[in-house]
Tab-separated table of C-alpha atoms and ligand atoms in Angstrom:
chain	number	residue	atom	x	y	z
A	28	UNK	CA	90.673	134.551	112.260
A	29	UNK	CA	92.111	131.519	110.554
A	30	UNK	CA	90.159	130.742	107.449
A	31	UNK	CA	90.673	126.957	107.444
A	32	UNK	CA	87.456	125.162	108.112
A	33	UNK	CA	87.725	121.854	109.779
A	34	UNK	CA	85.144	119.190	110.020
A	35	UNK	CA	85.598	117.181	113.237
A	36	UNK	CA	84.051	113.583	113.047
A	37	UNK	CA	83.963	112.101	116.520
A	38	UNK	CA	81.347	110.536	118.537
A	39	UNK	CA	83.270	110.425	121.840
A	40	UNK	CA	82.371	113.674	123.687
A	41	UNK	CA	85.560	113.918	125.605
A	42	UNK	CA	87.786	113.617	122.604
A	43	UNK	CA	85.459	115.810	120.686
A	44	UNK	CA	85.705	118.430	123.388
A	45	UNK	CA	89.558	118.125	123.457
A	46	UNK	CA	89.609	118.680	119.622
A	47	UNK	CA	87.138	121.558	119.426
A	48	UNK	CA	88.697	123.415	122.371
A	49	UNK	CA	92.098	123.055	120.686
A	50	UNK	CA	90.724	124.376	117.309
A	51	UNK	CA	88.949	127.180	119.005
A	52	UNK	CA	92.105	128.297	120.969
A	53	UNK	CA	94.054	128.373	117.655
A	54	UNK	CA	91.310	130.319	115.888
A	55	UNK	CA	90.310	127.606	113.509
A	56	UNK	CA	86.756	127.505	112.279
A	57	UNK	CA	85.217	124.051	112.835
A	58	UNK	CA	81.963	121.997	112.527
A	59	UNK	CA	81.228	118.782	114.370
A	60	UNK	CA	79.640	115.571	113.236
A	61	UNK	CA	78.865	112.857	115.629
A	62	UNK	CA	78.393	109.963	113.217
A	63	UNK	CA	79.252	108.851	109.606
A	64	UNK	CA	76.078	109.993	108.003
A	65	UNK	CA	76.113	113.497	109.324
A	66	UNK	CA	79.830	113.607	108.408
A	67	UNK	CA	79.117	112.926	104.824
A	68	UNK	CA	76.316	115.406	104.843
A	69	UNK	CA	78.337	118.121	106.405
A	70	UNK	CA	81.376	117.449	104.144
A	71	UNK	CA	78.965	117.909	101.049
A	72	UNK	CA	77.201	121.026	102.514
A	73	UNK	CA	80.097	122.980	103.867
A	74	UNK	CA	83.009	121.952	101.810
A	75	UNK	CA	85.562	121.904	104.640
A	76	UNK	CA	89.295	122.424	104.013
A	77	UNK	CA	90.320	119.528	106.360
A	78	UNK	CA	88.403	116.582	107.906
A	79	UNK	CA	89.544	114.956	111.132
A	80	UNK	CA	87.952	111.481	111.065
A	81	UNK	CA	87.456	108.879	113.791
A	82	UNK	CA	87.076	105.381	112.343
A	83	UNK	CA	84.879	103.911	115.113
A	84	UNK	CA	81.600	105.719	114.596
A	85	UNK	CA	78.175	104.549	115.935
A	86	UNK	CA	76.484	104.262	112.393
A	87	UNK	CA	78.756	103.413	109.613
A	88	UNK	CA	82.534	102.731	109.827
A	89	UNK	CA	84.976	105.538	109.101
A	90	UNK	CA	86.483	103.614	106.230
A	91	UNK	CA	83.076	103.957	104.529
A	92	UNK	CA	83.066	107.767	105.176
A	93	UNK	CA	86.396	108.062	103.379
A	94	UNK	CA	85.390	106.175	100.477
A	95	UNK	CA	82.090	108.020	100.134
A	96	UNK	CA	83.671	111.465	100.405
A	97	UNK	CA	86.463	110.353	97.866
A	98	UNK	CA	83.810	109.873	95.164
A	99	UNK	CA	83.502	113.632	94.836
A	100	UNK	CA	86.176	115.312	96.927
A	101	UNK	CA	89.945	115.480	97.375
A	102	UNK	CA	89.640	117.183	100.802
A	103	UNK	CA	92.490	116.206	103.086
A	104	UNK	CA	91.321	113.611	105.554
A	105	UNK	CA	93.364	113.095	108.727
A	106	UNK	CA	92.297	109.849	110.524
A	107	UNK	CA	92.334	110.050	114.299
A	108	UNK	CA	91.728	106.565	115.586
A	109	UNK	CA	92.370	104.108	118.446
A	110	UNK	CA	93.164	101.463	115.701
A	111	UNK	CA	96.970	101.339	115.878
A	112	UNK	CA	97.722	98.272	113.670
A	113	UNK	CA	99.796	99.056	110.529
A	114	UNK	CA	97.134	97.160	108.486
A	115	UNK	CA	94.487	99.669	109.666
A	116	UNK	CA	96.639	102.737	108.644
A	117	UNK	CA	97.378	101.137	105.306
A	118	UNK	CA	93.715	100.369	104.732
A	119	UNK	CA	92.672	103.981	105.624
A	120	UNK	CA	95.471	105.445	103.532
A	121	UNK	CA	94.698	103.318	100.550
A	122	UNK	CA	91.049	104.221	100.808
A	123	UNK	CA	92.128	107.822	100.281
A	124	UNK	CA	93.141	109.225	103.772
A	125	UNK	CA	95.990	111.694	103.880
A	126	UNK	CA	97.419	111.139	107.342
A	127	UNK	CA	96.951	109.042	110.424
A	128	UNK	CA	97.108	109.828	114.136
A	129	UNK	CA	96.700	107.258	116.777
A	130	UNK	CA	94.734	107.785	119.943
A	131	UNK	CA	95.603	108.867	122.600
A	132	UNK	CA	97.278	111.757	120.745
A	133	UNK	CA	98.775	115.112	122.015
A	134	UNK	CA	97.255	118.373	121.114
A	135	UNK	CA	100.570	119.566	119.800
A	136	UNK	CA	100.775	116.521	117.510
A	137	UNK	CA	97.350	117.179	116.236
A	138	UNK	CA	98.030	120.873	115.502
A	139	UNK	CA	101.333	119.918	113.800
A	140	UNK	CA	99.446	117.490	111.468
A	141	UNK	CA	96.977	120.227	110.676
A	142	UNK	CA	99.613	122.660	109.875
A	143	UNK	CA	101.379	120.187	107.567
A	144	UNK	CA	98.151	119.622	105.833
A	145	UNK	CA	97.469	123.412	105.518
A	146	UNK	CA	100.837	123.899	103.888
A	147	UNK	CA	100.215	121.106	101.509
A	148	UNK	CA	96.941	122.755	100.496
A	149	UNK	CA	98.785	126.050	99.825
A	150	UNK	CA	101.531	124.170	98.127
A	151	UNK	CA	99.221	122.234	95.782
A	152	UNK	CA	97.440	125.445	94.790
A	153	UNK	CA	100.647	126.996	93.868
A	154	UNK	CA	101.688	123.877	91.955
A	155	UNK	CA	98.561	124.123	89.869
A	156	UNK	CA	99.581	127.436	88.891
A	157	UNK	CA	103.081	126.657	87.941
A	158	UNK	CA	102.452	123.049	86.874
A	159	UNK	CA	105.544	122.553	84.847
A	160	UNK	CA	108.018	122.995	87.553
A	161	UNK	CA	108.002	121.381	91.082
A	162	UNK	CA	110.116	123.037	93.707
A	163	UNK	CA	110.773	121.702	97.295
A	164	UNK	CA	113.745	123.331	98.936
A	165	UNK	CA	116.759	122.626	96.632
A	166	UNK	CA	114.892	119.812	94.892
A	167	UNK	CA	113.461	120.925	91.440
A	168	UNK	CA	111.596	118.814	88.947
A	169	UNK	CA	111.034	120.084	85.445
A	170	UNK	CA	108.120	118.063	84.208
A	171	UNK	CA	108.337	119.177	80.730
A	172	UNK	CA	111.898	117.940	80.285
A	173	UNK	CA	111.589	115.008	82.625
A	174	UNK	CA	114.531	116.145	84.633
A	175	UNK	CA	115.084	116.469	88.385
A	176	UNK	CA	117.747	118.638	90.017
A	177	UNK	CA	119.132	119.431	93.465
A	178	UNK	CA	120.669	122.727	93.575
A	179	UNK	CA	120.596	123.022	89.781
A	180	UNK	CA	122.649	119.813	89.542
A	181	UNK	CA	120.917	117.146	87.572
A	182	UNK	CA	119.996	113.816	89.174
A	183	UNK	CA	120.710	111.005	86.814
A	184	UNK	CA	117.542	108.975	87.490
A	185	UNK	CA	116.333	105.775	85.993
A	186	UNK	CA	112.667	105.944	84.580
A	187	UNK	CA	111.254	104.218	87.557
A	188	UNK	CA	113.182	106.386	90.098
A	189	UNK	CA	112.062	109.406	88.152
A	190	UNK	CA	108.375	108.117	88.415
A	191	UNK	CA	108.699	107.469	92.074
A	192	UNK	CA	110.076	110.958	92.683
A	193	UNK	CA	107.168	112.512	90.777
A	194	UNK	CA	104.526	110.503	92.660
A	195	UNK	CA	106.087	111.560	95.950
A	196	UNK	CA	106.369	115.125	94.824
A	197	UNK	CA	102.831	115.360	93.641
A	198	UNK	CA	101.652	114.154	96.987
A	199	UNK	CA	104.160	116.028	99.097
A	200	UNK	CA	103.295	115.783	102.845
A	201	UNK	CA	101.162	112.715	102.363
A	202	UNK	CA	102.100	109.110	103.188
A	203	UNK	CA	101.962	107.055	100.095
A	204	UNK	CA	101.442	103.253	100.761
A	205	UNK	CA	103.492	100.476	99.228
A	206	UNK	CA	100.368	99.305	97.516
A	207	UNK	CA	99.617	102.792	96.047
A	208	UNK	CA	103.169	103.220	94.842
A	209	UNK	CA	103.484	99.669	93.241
A	210	UNK	CA	100.132	100.008	91.714
A	211	UNK	CA	101.047	103.428	90.094
A	212	UNK	CA	104.473	102.060	88.789
A	213	UNK	CA	103.757	98.525	87.826
A	214	UNK	CA	99.990	98.333	87.715
A	215	UNK	CA	99.911	95.608	90.298
A	216	UNK	CA	101.049	95.013	93.840
A	217	UNK	CA	102.573	91.592	94.420
A	218	UNK	CA	104.883	90.626	97.256
A	219	UNK	CA	107.948	91.065	94.900
A	220	UNK	CA	106.900	94.462	93.919
A	221	UNK	CA	107.208	95.821	97.460
A	222	UNK	CA	110.771	94.362	97.649
A	223	UNK	CA	111.609	96.067	94.205
A	224	UNK	CA	110.016	99.304	95.469
A	225	UNK	CA	112.482	99.253	98.350
A	226	UNK	CA	115.419	98.914	96.037
A	227	UNK	CA	114.344	101.664	93.800
A	228	UNK	CA	113.615	103.948	96.760
A	229	UNK	CA	116.998	103.274	98.194
A	230	UNK	CA	118.773	104.131	95.034
A	231	UNK	CA	116.656	107.225	94.491
A	232	UNK	CA	117.432	108.269	98.015
A	233	UNK	CA	121.100	107.682	97.517
A	234	UNK	CA	121.107	110.021	94.434
A	235	UNK	CA	119.200	112.705	96.246
A	236	UNK	CA	121.287	112.412	99.355
A	237	UNK	CA	124.573	112.602	97.549
A	238	UNK	CA	123.690	116.203	96.295
A	239	UNK	CA	121.497	117.449	99.157
A	240	UNK	CA	123.840	116.407	102.013
A	241	UNK	CA	121.933	116.746	105.242
A	242	UNK	CA	118.377	117.588	103.988
A	243	UNK	CA	116.121	114.649	104.183
A	244	UNK	CA	113.234	114.701	101.577
A	245	UNK	CA	111.856	111.217	101.831
A	246	UNK	CA	110.701	109.793	105.070
A	247	UNK	CA	110.131	105.976	105.608
A	248	UNK	CA	107.022	104.735	107.406
A	249	UNK	CA	108.058	101.192	108.224
A	250	UNK	CA	105.491	98.677	107.144
A	251	UNK	CA	103.334	101.369	105.479
A	252	UNK	CA	105.048	103.491	102.861
A	253	UNK	CA	106.902	106.752	102.080
A	254	UNK	CA	106.314	110.434	102.318
A	255	UNK	CA	108.089	113.368	100.789
A	256	UNK	CA	108.514	116.128	103.396
A	257	UNK	CA	108.158	119.770	102.453
A	258	UNK	CA	111.369	121.175	103.502
A	259	UNK	CA	110.953	125.043	103.008
B	8	CA	CA1	84.587	106.645	118.111
């Protein structure tokens, strides 16, 4: 039996059945909530490992559910919604969602996102135990000395590139929006900051790519942000 407990928040019976059948087939434990109020209550009562959240709910909007749950919990939240605009994804990610899947979705894609999230949970737990060193494939960050390496070769990063790398690393597997990153780095998010962010991200990537050859660590989500991928 898979130990991961998943809270499915979905009012549409057909989609709900598709999700629960899929989860059942893969031996996940799950609970179902058909509206936002029940979702918040179930999240508080059962402390699930992952939440799959529809945004269009009959009582309160899914965005409110994210904000409410984030006041006490860091549980990974994967949005599963028909809203497909970049602005909707950005809003949900900025409110604290971890990932976003647009309806209609394939069962394989849903399971892939759940697996990525499960790996991130395990990874984060491990990170907390060895908090001074971050390792992802050949990439290593030594937080105590403020140095990053690929294959033991030091990357000569500027302070902002290093800060960006640390932000991506501490959220490995999660898409970080332009707003989130610029806020963290400069304390504000103006039009120019996003342009600067692109420049710093490009130079950071170039330095990583130079040493890591074919391995791609940072994924671009056009119009949304960036994500570090777990490579091993
Ligand atoms: Ca719905």
